Amino acid sequence: MRLAITHETRYRYSPAVQTAQHVAHLQPANSPCQQVLSHSLYVEPTANVQHSVDAYCNHRAYWALTHPHDGLLVRAYSELNTSAIEPGTSSQSWESVREHFRYRGGHAADVNNGFVFGSHHAPVHEAFLAYAQSSFSPGRPLMQAAQELTARMHRDFTYASQSTDINTPALEALQAKRGVCQDFAHILLACLRSLGLPARYVSGYLLTQPPPGQPRLVGSDASHAWASVYVPELASHACQGWLDLDPTNNRTGLASPGLDYVRLAVGRDFADVSPLRGVLQGGGEHTLEVAVTVAPMDE
């Protein structure tokens, strides 16, 4: 599926910001399920935008504004193809994966070891362990258990726009059983990590208009977020070991939840892959407008 994505962010400041430095994760990378055809980034006021790749192989842009400005416009445009990969399955139990990542002196650590530990937005806590435990019965295959946990979250939690913000703790969202896609991704991460399993945060997009005959997905016309869990037995598969899990829409799949998803960046949690962040000098109050459009190229 060939998709076009426009992600526009506009800030207005009062009074003007004197100087600023910004970092953006707005350029998708190639993955087993997507090929990037083109990408452009427009910034106003005009800036010298530099690019690099971070520790998780995400594309990162950064720039400095050294003169007073009362607004910021950042527009990212990408075209890409999404595709399916060969099917695969694993009977590897969740306990064996936990043991695989348990520290053992004198043994080399798995490259994905860092995704086992708690992070700021997805901490390890007994409350997450208690919620997850019923899906992870003894000897159960990790893939099966993770998919059931995803489906259970979809049933138990209410999607409520603007009910939380990025500073709402995952534990609070778990107790309230309501939030938005970022909350659900962080809760799922915290559940998996509290079991000793490696899981990562995925930022991205959903197709604005659903394919014919399929329901509209929650999260369209906005950036989206989900999680993925690592299955070592599938490391040599095209998915590179990752099973993607979207509790907001109860969608799962190897390397991607579906052809209508676009991966933007991956990290330990939202803090690693915030679409746009900055350090400002001066300014005071600000307003923010974000608009995302994801559409098939043939429309």
PDB file of C-alpha atoms in Angstrom:
ATOM      1  CA  MET A   1       0.000   0.000   0.000  1.00  0.00           C
ATOM      2  CA  ARG A   2       1.426   3.363  -1.025  1.00  0.00           C
ATOM      3  CA  LEU A   3       0.758   6.069   1.559  1.00  0.00           C
ATOM      4  CA  ALA A   4       1.377   9.812   1.876  1.00  0.00           C
ATOM      5  CA  ILE A   5       1.759  11.342   5.337  1.00  0.00           C
ATOM      6  CA  THR A   6       1.688  15.004   6.282  1.00  0.00           C
ATOM      7  CA  HIS A   7       2.434  15.875   9.912  1.00  0.00           C
ATOM      8  CA  GLU A   8       2.182  19.597  10.673  1.00  0.00           C
ATOM      9  CA  THR A   9       2.976  21.182  14.045  1.00  0.00           C
ATOM     10  CA  ARG A  10       2.456  24.868  14.726  1.00  0.00           C
ATOM     11  CA  TYR A  11       3.400  26.771  17.896  1.00  0.00           C
ATOM     12  CA  ARG A  12       2.530  30.395  18.658  1.00  0.00           C
ATOM     13  CA  TYR A  13       4.400  32.141  21.483  1.00  0.00           C
ATOM     14  CA  SER A  14       3.523  35.186  23.573  1.00  0.00           C
ATOM     15  CA  PRO A  15       5.826  36.962  24.199  1.00  0.00           C
ATOM     16  CA  ALA A  16       8.365  35.961  21.555  1.00  0.00           C
ATOM     17  CA  VAL A  17      10.940  33.228  22.190  1.00  0.00           C
ATOM     18  CA  GLN A  18      14.473  34.617  22.035  1.00  0.00           C
ATOM     19  CA  THR A  19      16.411  31.476  21.122  1.00  0.00           C
ATOM     20  CA  ALA A  20      15.508  27.797  20.799  1.00  0.00           C
ATOM     21  CA  GLN A  21      16.921  24.375  20.005  1.00  0.00           C
ATOM     22  CA  HIS A  22      14.701  21.601  18.685  1.00  0.00           C
ATOM     23  CA  VAL A  23      14.899  17.851  18.026  1.00  0.00           C
ATOM     24  CA  ALA A  24      12.368  16.010  15.864  1.00  0.00           C
ATOM     25  CA  HIS A  25      11.614  12.364  15.135  1.00  0.00           C
ATOM     26  CA  LEU A  26       9.412  12.856  12.074  1.00  0.00           C
ATOM     27  CA  GLN A  27      11.145  10.816   9.367  1.00  0.00           C
ATOM     28  CA  PRO A  28      10.104   7.158   9.047  1.00  0.00           C
ATOM     29  CA  ALA A  29      12.842   4.588   8.563  1.00  0.00           C
ATOM     30  CA  ASN A  30      12.795   1.524   6.347  1.00  0.00           C
ATOM     31  CA  SER A  31      11.593  -1.581   8.157  1.00  0.00           C
ATOM     32  CA  PRO A  32      10.587  -5.136   7.229  1.00  0.00           C
ATOM     33  CA  CYS A  33       7.060  -3.841   6.509  1.00  0.00           C
ATOM     34  CA  GLN A  34       7.698  -0.437   4.954  1.00  0.00           C
ATOM     35  CA  GLN A  35       9.919   1.234   2.368  1.00  0.00           C
ATOM     36  CA  VAL A  36      10.354   5.004   2.479  1.00  0.00           C
ATOM     37  CA  LEU A  37      10.153   6.540  -1.001  1.00  0.00           C
ATOM     38  CA  SER A  38      10.662  10.203  -0.111  1.00  0.00           C
ATOM     39  CA  HIS A  39      10.754  12.547   2.862  1.00  0.00           C
ATOM     40  CA  SER A  40      10.948  16.307   3.322  1.00  0.00           C
ATOM     41  CA  LEU A  41      10.977  18.564   6.376  1.00  0.00           C
ATOM     42  CA  TYR A  42      10.000  22.236   6.265  1.00  0.00           C
ATOM     43  CA  VAL A  43      10.807  24.520   9.212  1.00  0.00           C
ATOM     44  CA  GLU A  44       9.741  28.146   9.673  1.00  0.00           C
ATOM     45  CA  PRO A  45      11.539  30.324  10.753  1.00  0.00           C
ATOM     46  CA  THR A  46      14.159  29.035   8.348  1.00  0.00           C
ATOM     47  CA  ALA A  47      16.874  27.023  10.071  1.00  0.00           C
ATOM     48  CA  ASN A  48      19.894  24.919   9.237  1.00  0.00           C
ATOM     49  CA  VAL A  49      18.430  21.443   9.859  1.00  0.00           C
ATOM     50  CA  GLN A  50      20.945  18.685  10.543  1.00  0.00           C
ATOM     51  CA  HIS A  51      20.211  14.972  10.482  1.00  0.00           C
ATOM     52  CA  SER A  52      21.548  11.939  12.340  1.00  0.00           C
ATOM     53  CA  VAL A  53      20.556   8.414  13.373  1.00  0.00           C
ATOM     54  CA  ASP A  54      20.042   7.696  17.075  1.00  0.00           C
ATOM     55  CA  ALA A  55      20.857   4.611  19.132  1.00  0.00           C
ATOM     56  CA  TYR A  56      17.650   2.865  18.025  1.00  0.00           C
ATOM     57  CA  CYS A  57      18.266   3.563  14.304  1.00  0.00           C
ATOM     58  CA  ASN A  58      15.615   6.289  14.208  1.00  0.00           C
ATOM     59  CA  HIS A  59      16.091   9.292  11.938  1.00  0.00           C
ATOM     60  CA  ARG A  60      16.535  12.450  13.976  1.00  0.00           C
ATOM     61  CA  ALA A  61      16.559  16.097  12.871  1.00  0.00           C
ATOM     62  CA  TYR A  62      17.811  19.000  14.968  1.00  0.00           C
ATOM     63  CA  TRP A  63      18.189  22.748  14.524  1.00  0.00           C
ATOM     64  CA  ALA A  64      18.756  25.977  16.443  1.00  0.00           C
ATOM     65  CA  LEU A  65      16.913  29.297  16.150  1.00  0.00           C
ATOM     66  CA  THR A  66      19.138  32.106  17.372  1.00  0.00           C
ATOM     67  CA  HIS A  67      16.850  35.107  16.824  1.00  0.00           C
ATOM     68  CA  PRO A  68      13.510  36.159  18.379  1.00  0.00           C
ATOM     69  CA  HIS A  69      10.409  34.481  16.914  1.00  0.00           C
ATOM     70  CA  ASP A  70       6.743  34.387  17.891  1.00  0.00           C
ATOM     71  CA  GLY A  71       5.929  31.094  16.209  1.00  0.00           C
ATOM     72  CA  LEU A  72       7.264  27.801  14.885  1.00  0.00           C
ATOM     73  CA  LEU A  73       5.948  25.734  11.981  1.00  0.00           C
ATOM     74  CA  VAL A  74       7.269  22.238  11.297  1.00  0.00           C
ATOM     75  CA  ARG A  75       5.816  20.269   8.389  1.00  0.00           C
ATOM     76  CA  ALA A  76       7.002  16.730   7.603  1.00  0.00           C
ATOM     77  CA  TYR A  77       5.909  14.983   4.420  1.00  0.00           C
ATOM     78  CA  SER A  78       6.662  11.343   3.641  1.00  0.00           C
ATOM     79  CA  GLU A  79       5.709   8.845   0.984  1.00  0.00           C
ATOM     80  CA  LEU A  80       6.196   5.134   1.522  1.00  0.00           C
ATOM     81  CA  ASN A  81       5.046   1.644   0.660  1.00  0.00           C
ATOM     82  CA  THR A  82       3.814  -0.743   3.310  1.00  0.00           C
ATOM     83  CA  SER A  83       3.877  -4.478   2.664  1.00  0.00           C
ATOM     84  CA  ALA A  84       3.214  -7.778   4.356  1.00  0.00           C
ATOM     85  CA  ILE A  85       5.962 -10.180   5.354  1.00  0.00           C
ATOM     86  CA  GLU A  86       5.975 -13.960   5.431  1.00  0.00           C
ATOM     87  CA  PRO A  87       3.882 -15.464   8.245  1.00  0.00           C
ATOM     88  CA  GLY A  88       5.628 -16.891  11.234  1.00  0.00           C
ATOM     89  CA  THR A  89       4.861 -18.308  14.643  1.00  0.00           C
ATOM     90  CA  SER A  90       6.678 -19.323  17.789  1.00  0.00           C
ATOM     91  CA  SER A  91       5.902 -21.740  20.587  1.00  0.00           C
ATOM     92  CA  GLN A  92       8.636 -20.265  22.805  1.00  0.00           C
ATOM     93  CA  SER A  93       7.259 -19.892  26.323  1.00  0.00           C
ATOM     94  CA  TRP A  94       7.267 -16.532  28.029  1.00  0.00           C
ATOM     95  CA  GLU A  95       9.303 -17.981  30.923  1.00  0.00           C
ATOM     96  CA  SER A  96      12.093 -19.084  28.577  1.00  0.00           C
ATOM     97  CA  VAL A  97      12.250 -15.568  27.146  1.00  0.00           C
ATOM     98  CA  ARG A  98      12.410 -14.140  30.660  1.00  0.00           C
ATOM     99  CA  GLU A  99      15.268 -16.522  31.464  1.00  0.00           C
ATOM    100  CA  HIS A 100      17.024 -15.607  28.211  1.00  0.00           C
ATOM    101  CA  PHE A 101      17.208 -12.006  29.433  1.00  0.00           C
ATOM    102  CA  ARG A 102      18.060 -12.753  33.042  1.00  0.00           C
ATOM    103  CA  TYR A 103      21.551 -11.522  33.968  1.00  0.00           C
ATOM    104  CA  ARG A 104      24.200 -14.245  34.095  1.00  0.00           C
ATOM    105  CA  GLY A 105      27.779 -13.374  34.909  1.00  0.00           C
ATOM    106  CA  GLY A 106      30.258 -14.229  32.177  1.00  0.00           C
ATOM    107  CA  HIS A 107      27.616 -14.412  29.448  1.00  0.00           C
ATOM    108  CA  ALA A 108      27.139 -11.846  26.713  1.00  0.00           C
ATOM    109  CA  ALA A 109      23.905  -9.859  26.985  1.00  0.00           C
ATOM    110  CA  ASP A 110      21.301  -9.879  24.226  1.00  0.00           C
ATOM    111  CA  VAL A 111      21.353  -6.684  22.142  1.00  0.00           C
ATOM    112  CA  ASN A 112      17.749  -6.011  23.204  1.00  0.00           C
ATOM    113  CA  ASN A 113      18.499  -6.338  26.891  1.00  0.00           C
ATOM    114  CA  GLY A 114      17.856  -2.622  27.486  1.00  0.00           C
ATOM    115  CA  PHE A 115      14.151  -3.050  26.699  1.00  0.00           C
ATOM    116  CA  VAL A 116      13.636  -5.290  29.756  1.00  0.00           C
ATOM    117  CA  PHE A 117      14.153  -2.519  32.292  1.00  0.00           C
ATOM    118  CA  GLY A 118      11.596   0.021  33.404  1.00  0.00           C
ATOM    119  CA  SER A 119      11.697   3.549  32.023  1.00  0.00           C
ATOM    120  CA  HIS A 120      10.224   6.904  33.029  1.00  0.00           C
ATOM    121  CA  HIS A 121       6.852   6.398  31.342  1.00  0.00           C
ATOM    122  CA  ALA A 122       6.753   2.586  31.639  1.00  0.00           C
ATOM    123  CA  PRO A 123       8.063   1.573  35.074  1.00  0.00           C
ATOM    124  CA  VAL A 124       8.264  -1.908  36.538  1.00  0.00           C
ATOM    125  CA  HIS A 125       5.620  -2.194  39.287  1.00  0.00           C
ATOM    126  CA  GLU A 126       3.678  -4.948  41.042  1.00  0.00           C
ATOM    127  CA  ALA A 127       0.351  -3.468  39.875  1.00  0.00           C
ATOM    128  CA  PHE A 128       1.287  -4.052  36.227  1.00  0.00           C
ATOM    129  CA  LEU A 129       2.482  -7.549  37.064  1.00  0.00           C
ATOM    130  CA  ALA A 130      -0.834  -8.312  38.797  1.00  0.00           C
ATOM    131  CA  TYR A 131      -2.854  -7.120  35.799  1.00  0.00           C
ATOM    132  CA  ALA A 132      -0.772  -9.074  33.275  1.00  0.00           C
ATOM    133  CA  GLN A 133      -0.410 -12.299  35.229  1.00  0.00           C
ATOM    134  CA  SER A 134      -3.677 -13.987  34.221  1.00  0.00           C
ATOM    135  CA  SER A 135      -2.654 -13.946  30.554  1.00  0.00           C
ATOM    136  CA  PHE A 136       0.761 -15.449  31.302  1.00  0.00           C
ATOM    137  CA  SER A 137      -0.031 -18.864  32.686  1.00  0.00           C
ATOM    138  CA  PRO A 138       2.864 -21.327  33.177  1.00  0.00           C
ATOM    139  CA  GLY A 139       4.367 -22.613  29.917  1.00  0.00           C
ATOM    140  CA  ARG A 140       2.196 -20.466  27.675  1.00  0.00           C
ATOM    141  CA  PRO A 141       3.805 -19.304  24.393  1.00  0.00           C
ATOM    142  CA  LEU A 142       4.860 -15.664  24.626  1.00  0.00           C
ATOM    143  CA  MET A 143       3.131 -14.705  21.372  1.00  0.00           C
ATOM    144  CA  GLN A 144      -0.183 -16.172  22.498  1.00  0.00           C
ATOM    145  CA  ALA A 145       0.013 -14.607  25.962  1.00  0.00           C
ATOM    146  CA  ALA A 146       0.967 -11.163  24.622  1.00  0.00           C
ATOM    147  CA  GLN A 147      -1.871 -11.213  22.106  1.00  0.00           C
ATOM    148  CA  GLU A 148      -4.375 -12.146  24.796  1.00  0.00           C
ATOM    149  CA  LEU A 149      -3.107  -9.358  27.079  1.00  0.00           C
ATOM    150  CA  THR A 150      -3.509  -6.909  24.190  1.00  0.00           C
ATOM    151  CA  ALA A 151      -7.088  -8.067  23.569  1.00  0.00           C
ATOM    152  CA  ARG A 152      -7.915  -7.905  27.279  1.00  0.00           C
ATOM    153  CA  MET A 153      -6.658  -4.341  27.515  1.00  0.00           C
ATOM    154  CA  HIS A 154      -8.809  -3.455  24.520  1.00  0.00           C
ATOM    155  CA  ARG A 155     -11.866  -4.840  26.349  1.00  0.00           C
ATOM    156  CA  ASP A 156     -11.052  -3.419  29.780  1.00  0.00           C
ATOM    157  CA  PHE A 157      -9.891   0.094  28.904  1.00  0.00           C
ATOM    158  CA  THR A 158     -11.843   3.056  27.556  1.00  0.00           C
ATOM    159  CA  TYR A 159     -10.336   5.297  24.908  1.00  0.00           C
ATOM    160  CA  ALA A 160     -11.086   8.848  26.092  1.00  0.00           C
ATOM    161  CA  SER A 161      -9.555  11.692  24.127  1.00  0.00           C
ATOM    162  CA  GLN A 162      -7.972  14.406  26.297  1.00  0.00           C
ATOM    163  CA  SER A 163      -8.559  12.384  29.463  1.00  0.00           C
ATOM    164  CA  THR A 164      -4.807  12.295  30.065  1.00  0.00           C
ATOM    165  CA  ASP A 165      -1.633  14.000  28.879  1.00  0.00           C
ATOM    166  CA  ILE A 166       1.929  12.781  28.418  1.00  0.00           C
ATOM    167  CA  ASN A 167       2.684  13.535  32.080  1.00  0.00           C
ATOM    168  CA  THR A 168      -0.095  11.255  33.364  1.00  0.00           C
ATOM    169  CA  PRO A 169       1.629   8.295  35.056  1.00  0.00           C
ATOM    170  CA  ALA A 170       0.954   4.894  33.500  1.00  0.00           C
ATOM    171  CA  LEU A 171      -0.008   3.582  36.952  1.00  0.00           C
ATOM    172  CA  GLU A 172      -2.731   6.245  37.206  1.00  0.00           C
ATOM    173  CA  ALA A 173      -4.055   5.340  33.739  1.00  0.00           C
ATOM    174  CA  LEU A 174      -4.030   1.644  34.716  1.00  0.00           C
ATOM    175  CA  GLN A 175      -6.106   2.352  37.815  1.00  0.00           C
ATOM    176  CA  ALA A 176      -8.559   4.537  35.875  1.00  0.00           C
ATOM    177  CA  LYS A 177      -8.665   2.091  32.930  1.00  0.00           C
ATOM    178  CA  ARG A 178      -8.994   4.991  30.521  1.00  0.00           C
ATOM    179  CA  GLY A 179      -6.687   7.110  28.415  1.00  0.00           C
ATOM    180  CA  VAL A 180      -5.331   7.433  24.885  1.00  0.00           C
ATOM    181  CA  CYS A 181      -3.033   5.339  22.722  1.00  0.00           C
ATOM    182  CA  GLN A 182       0.142   6.574  24.437  1.00  0.00           C
ATOM    183  CA  ASP A 183      -1.233   5.532  27.827  1.00  0.00           C
ATOM    184  CA  PHE A 184      -2.210   2.101  26.561  1.00  0.00           C
ATOM    185  CA  ALA A 185       1.202   1.576  24.948  1.00  0.00           C
ATOM    186  CA  HIS A 186       2.979   2.558  28.172  1.00  0.00           C
ATOM    187  CA  ILE A 187       0.738   0.307  30.286  1.00  0.00           C
ATOM    188  CA  LEU A 188       1.365  -2.644  27.975  1.00  0.00           C
ATOM    189  CA  LEU A 189       5.115  -1.972  28.072  1.00  0.00           C
ATOM    190  CA  ALA A 190       5.053  -1.788  31.864  1.00  0.00           C
ATOM    191  CA  CYS A 191       3.099  -5.059  32.086  1.00  0.00           C
ATOM    192  CA  LEU A 192       5.541  -6.916  29.839  1.00  0.00           C
ATOM    193  CA  ARG A 193       8.625  -5.493  31.545  1.00  0.00           C
ATOM    194  CA  SER A 194       7.218  -6.262  34.998  1.00  0.00           C
ATOM    195  CA  LEU A 195       7.170  -9.893  33.820  1.00  0.00           C
ATOM    196  CA  GLY A 196      10.858  -9.607  32.855  1.00  0.00           C
ATOM    197  CA  LEU A 197      10.167  -9.426  29.110  1.00  0.00           C
ATOM    198  CA  PRO A 198      11.734  -7.048  26.554  1.00  0.00           C
ATOM    199  CA  ALA A 199       9.273  -4.593  25.028  1.00  0.00           C
ATOM    200  CA  ARG A 200       9.643  -1.328  23.130  1.00  0.00           C
ATOM    201  CA  TYR A 201       7.487   1.711  22.389  1.00  0.00           C
ATOM    202  CA  VAL A 202       6.521   2.382  18.772  1.00  0.00           C
ATOM    203  CA  SER A 203       5.381   5.765  17.481  1.00  0.00           C
ATOM    204  CA  GLY A 204       3.708   6.051  14.110  1.00  0.00           C
ATOM    205  CA  TYR A 205       0.498   6.610  12.191  1.00  0.00           C
ATOM    206  CA  LEU A 206      -2.729   4.948  11.107  1.00  0.00           C
ATOM    207  CA  LEU A 207      -4.353   5.278   7.710  1.00  0.00           C
ATOM    208  CA  THR A 208      -6.852   8.155   7.821  1.00  0.00           C
ATOM    209  CA  GLN A 209      -9.487   6.390   5.691  1.00  0.00           C
ATOM    210  CA  PRO A 210      -9.957   2.679   6.359  1.00  0.00           C
ATOM    211  CA  PRO A 211      -9.878   0.122   3.551  1.00  0.00           C
ATOM    212  CA  PRO A 212     -13.301  -0.669   2.030  1.00  0.00           C
ATOM    213  CA  GLY A 213     -15.484  -2.735   4.315  1.00  0.00           C
ATOM    214  CA  GLN A 214     -13.346  -2.190   7.415  1.00  0.00           C
ATOM    215  CA  PRO A 215     -14.264   0.019  10.392  1.00  0.00           C
ATOM    216  CA  ARG A 216     -12.545   3.310  11.031  1.00  0.00           C
ATOM    217  CA  LEU A 217      -9.712   2.862  13.530  1.00  0.00           C
ATOM    218  CA  VAL A 218      -9.372   4.936  16.691  1.00  0.00           C
ATOM    219  CA  GLY A 219      -6.348   7.222  16.420  1.00  0.00           C
ATOM    220  CA  SER A 220      -6.778   8.236  12.781  1.00  0.00           C
ATOM    221  CA  ASP A 221      -5.884  11.826  11.920  1.00  0.00           C
ATOM    222  CA  ALA A 222      -3.335  11.881  14.736  1.00  0.00           C
ATOM    223  CA  SER A 223      -0.022  10.349  15.544  1.00  0.00           C
ATOM    224  CA  HIS A 224      -0.447   6.889  17.043  1.00  0.00           C
ATOM    225  CA  ALA A 225       1.461   4.652  19.444  1.00  0.00           C
ATOM    226  CA  TRP A 226       1.658   0.958  20.228  1.00  0.00           C
ATOM    227  CA  ALA A 227       4.137  -1.540  21.678  1.00  0.00           C
ATOM    228  CA  SER A 228       6.121  -4.553  20.523  1.00  0.00           C
ATOM    229  CA  VAL A 229       7.553  -7.519  22.391  1.00  0.00           C
ATOM    230  CA  TYR A 230      10.716  -9.398  21.436  1.00  0.00           C
ATOM    231  CA  VAL A 231      10.568 -13.144  20.725  1.00  0.00           C
ATOM    232  CA  PRO A 232      14.147 -14.494  20.439  1.00  0.00           C
ATOM    233  CA  GLU A 233      12.996 -17.601  18.548  1.00  0.00           C
ATOM    234  CA  LEU A 234      11.961 -15.311  15.670  1.00  0.00           C
ATOM    235  CA  ALA A 235      15.201 -13.301  15.542  1.00  0.00           C
ATOM    236  CA  SER A 236      16.095 -14.700  12.102  1.00  0.00           C
ATOM    237  CA  HIS A 237      12.568 -14.194  10.747  1.00  0.00           C
ATOM    238  CA  ALA A 238      11.798 -11.167   8.558  1.00  0.00           C
ATOM    239  CA  CYS A 239      10.196  -9.493  11.600  1.00  0.00           C
ATOM    240  CA  GLN A 240      13.611  -9.547  13.324  1.00  0.00           C
ATOM    241  CA  GLY A 241      11.952 -10.986  16.428  1.00  0.00           C
ATOM    242  CA  TRP A 242       9.390  -8.246  17.065  1.00  0.00           C
ATOM    243  CA  LEU A 243       5.662  -8.842  17.529  1.00  0.00           C
ATOM    244  CA  ASP A 244       3.735  -5.548  17.362  1.00  0.00           C
ATOM    245  CA  LEU A 245       0.768  -5.074  19.707  1.00  0.00           C
ATOM    246  CA  ASP A 246      -1.815  -2.284  19.492  1.00  0.00           C
ATOM    247  CA  PRO A 247      -4.186  -2.453  22.493  1.00  0.00           C
ATOM    248  CA  THR A 248      -6.070   0.661  21.319  1.00  0.00           C
ATOM    249  CA  ASN A 249      -7.471  -1.224  18.324  1.00  0.00           C
ATOM    250  CA  ASN A 250      -6.724  -4.855  19.280  1.00  0.00           C
ATOM    251  CA  ARG A 251      -4.439  -5.332  16.284  1.00  0.00           C
ATOM    252  CA  THR A 252      -1.283  -7.455  16.344  1.00  0.00           C
ATOM    253  CA  GLY A 253       1.227  -8.655  13.791  1.00  0.00           C
ATOM    254  CA  LEU A 254       4.849  -9.517  13.155  1.00  0.00           C
ATOM    255  CA  ALA A 255       6.858  -6.285  12.625  1.00  0.00           C
ATOM    256  CA  SER A 256       3.631  -4.290  12.187  1.00  0.00           C
ATOM    257  CA  PRO A 257      -0.008  -4.520  13.252  1.00  0.00           C
ATOM    258  CA  GLY A 258      -1.094  -4.157   9.605  1.00  0.00           C
ATOM    259  CA  LEU A 259      -0.625  -2.576   6.188  1.00  0.00           C
ATOM    260  CA  ASP A 260      -2.466   0.539   7.383  1.00  0.00           C
ATOM    261  CA  TYR A 261       0.179   1.269  10.037  1.00  0.00           C
ATOM    262  CA  VAL A 262       3.365   3.281   9.531  1.00  0.00           C
ATOM    263  CA  ARG A 263       6.221   3.026  11.991  1.00  0.00           C
ATOM    264  CA  LEU A 264       7.890   6.341  12.728  1.00  0.00           C
ATOM    265  CA  ALA A 265      10.354   5.554  15.528  1.00  0.00           C
ATOM    266  CA  VAL A 266      11.026   3.098  18.362  1.00  0.00           C
ATOM    267  CA  GLY A 267      12.429   3.530  21.860  1.00  0.00           C
ATOM    268  CA  ARG A 268      12.018   2.689  25.527  1.00  0.00           C
ATOM    269  CA  ASP A 269       8.988   4.980  25.799  1.00  0.00           C
ATOM    270  CA  PHE A 270       7.582   8.252  24.448  1.00  0.00           C
ATOM    271  CA  ALA A 271      10.480  10.262  25.867  1.00  0.00           C
ATOM    272  CA  ASP A 272      12.896   8.620  23.404  1.00  0.00           C
ATOM    273  CA  VAL A 273      10.814   9.354  20.304  1.00  0.00           C
ATOM    274  CA  SER A 274       8.824  12.530  20.939  1.00  0.00           C
ATOM    275  CA  PRO A 275       7.894  13.873  17.480  1.00  0.00           C
ATOM    276  CA  LEU A 276       9.095  17.356  18.410  1.00  0.00           C
ATOM    277  CA  ARG A 277      10.730  18.771  21.501  1.00  0.00           C
ATOM    278  CA  GLY A 278      12.758  21.841  22.291  1.00  0.00           C
ATOM    279  CA  VAL A 279      14.607  23.978  24.812  1.00  0.00           C
ATOM    280  CA  LEU A 280      13.438  27.596  24.712  1.00  0.00           C
ATOM    281  CA  GLN A 281      14.840  30.831  26.101  1.00  0.00           C
ATOM    282  CA  GLY A 282      12.228  33.489  26.702  1.00  0.00           C
ATOM    283  CA  GLY A 283       8.617  33.248  25.712  1.00  0.00           C
ATOM    284  CA  GLY A 284       5.738  32.628  28.064  1.00  0.00           C
ATOM    285  CA  GLU A 285       2.377  31.200  27.082  1.00  0.00           C
ATOM    286  CA  HIS A 286       2.035  29.196  23.893  1.00  0.00           C
ATOM    287  CA  THR A 287      -0.629  27.536  21.779  1.00  0.00           C
ATOM    288  CA  LEU A 288      -0.129  24.283  19.888  1.00  0.00           C
ATOM    289  CA  GLU A 289      -1.889  22.931  16.805  1.00  0.00           C
ATOM    290  CA  VAL A 290      -1.105  19.516  15.327  1.00  0.00           C
ATOM    291  CA  ALA A 291      -2.605  18.103  12.129  1.00  0.00           C
ATOM    292  CA  VAL A 292      -1.847  14.660  10.698  1.00  0.00           C
ATOM    293  CA  THR A 293      -3.127  13.278   7.410  1.00  0.00           C
ATOM    294  CA  VAL A 294      -2.444   9.742   6.232  1.00  0.00           C
ATOM    295  CA  ALA A 295      -3.931   8.867   2.851  1.00  0.00           C
ATOM    296  CA  PRO A 296      -3.463   6.348   0.023  1.00  0.00           C
ATOM    297  CA  MET A 297      -1.477   7.820  -2.861  1.00  0.00           C
ATOM    298  CA  ASP A 298      -4.132   6.805  -5.391  1.00  0.00           C
ATOM    299  CA  GLU A 299      -6.763   9.114  -3.862  1.00  0.00           C
TER     300      GLU A 299
END
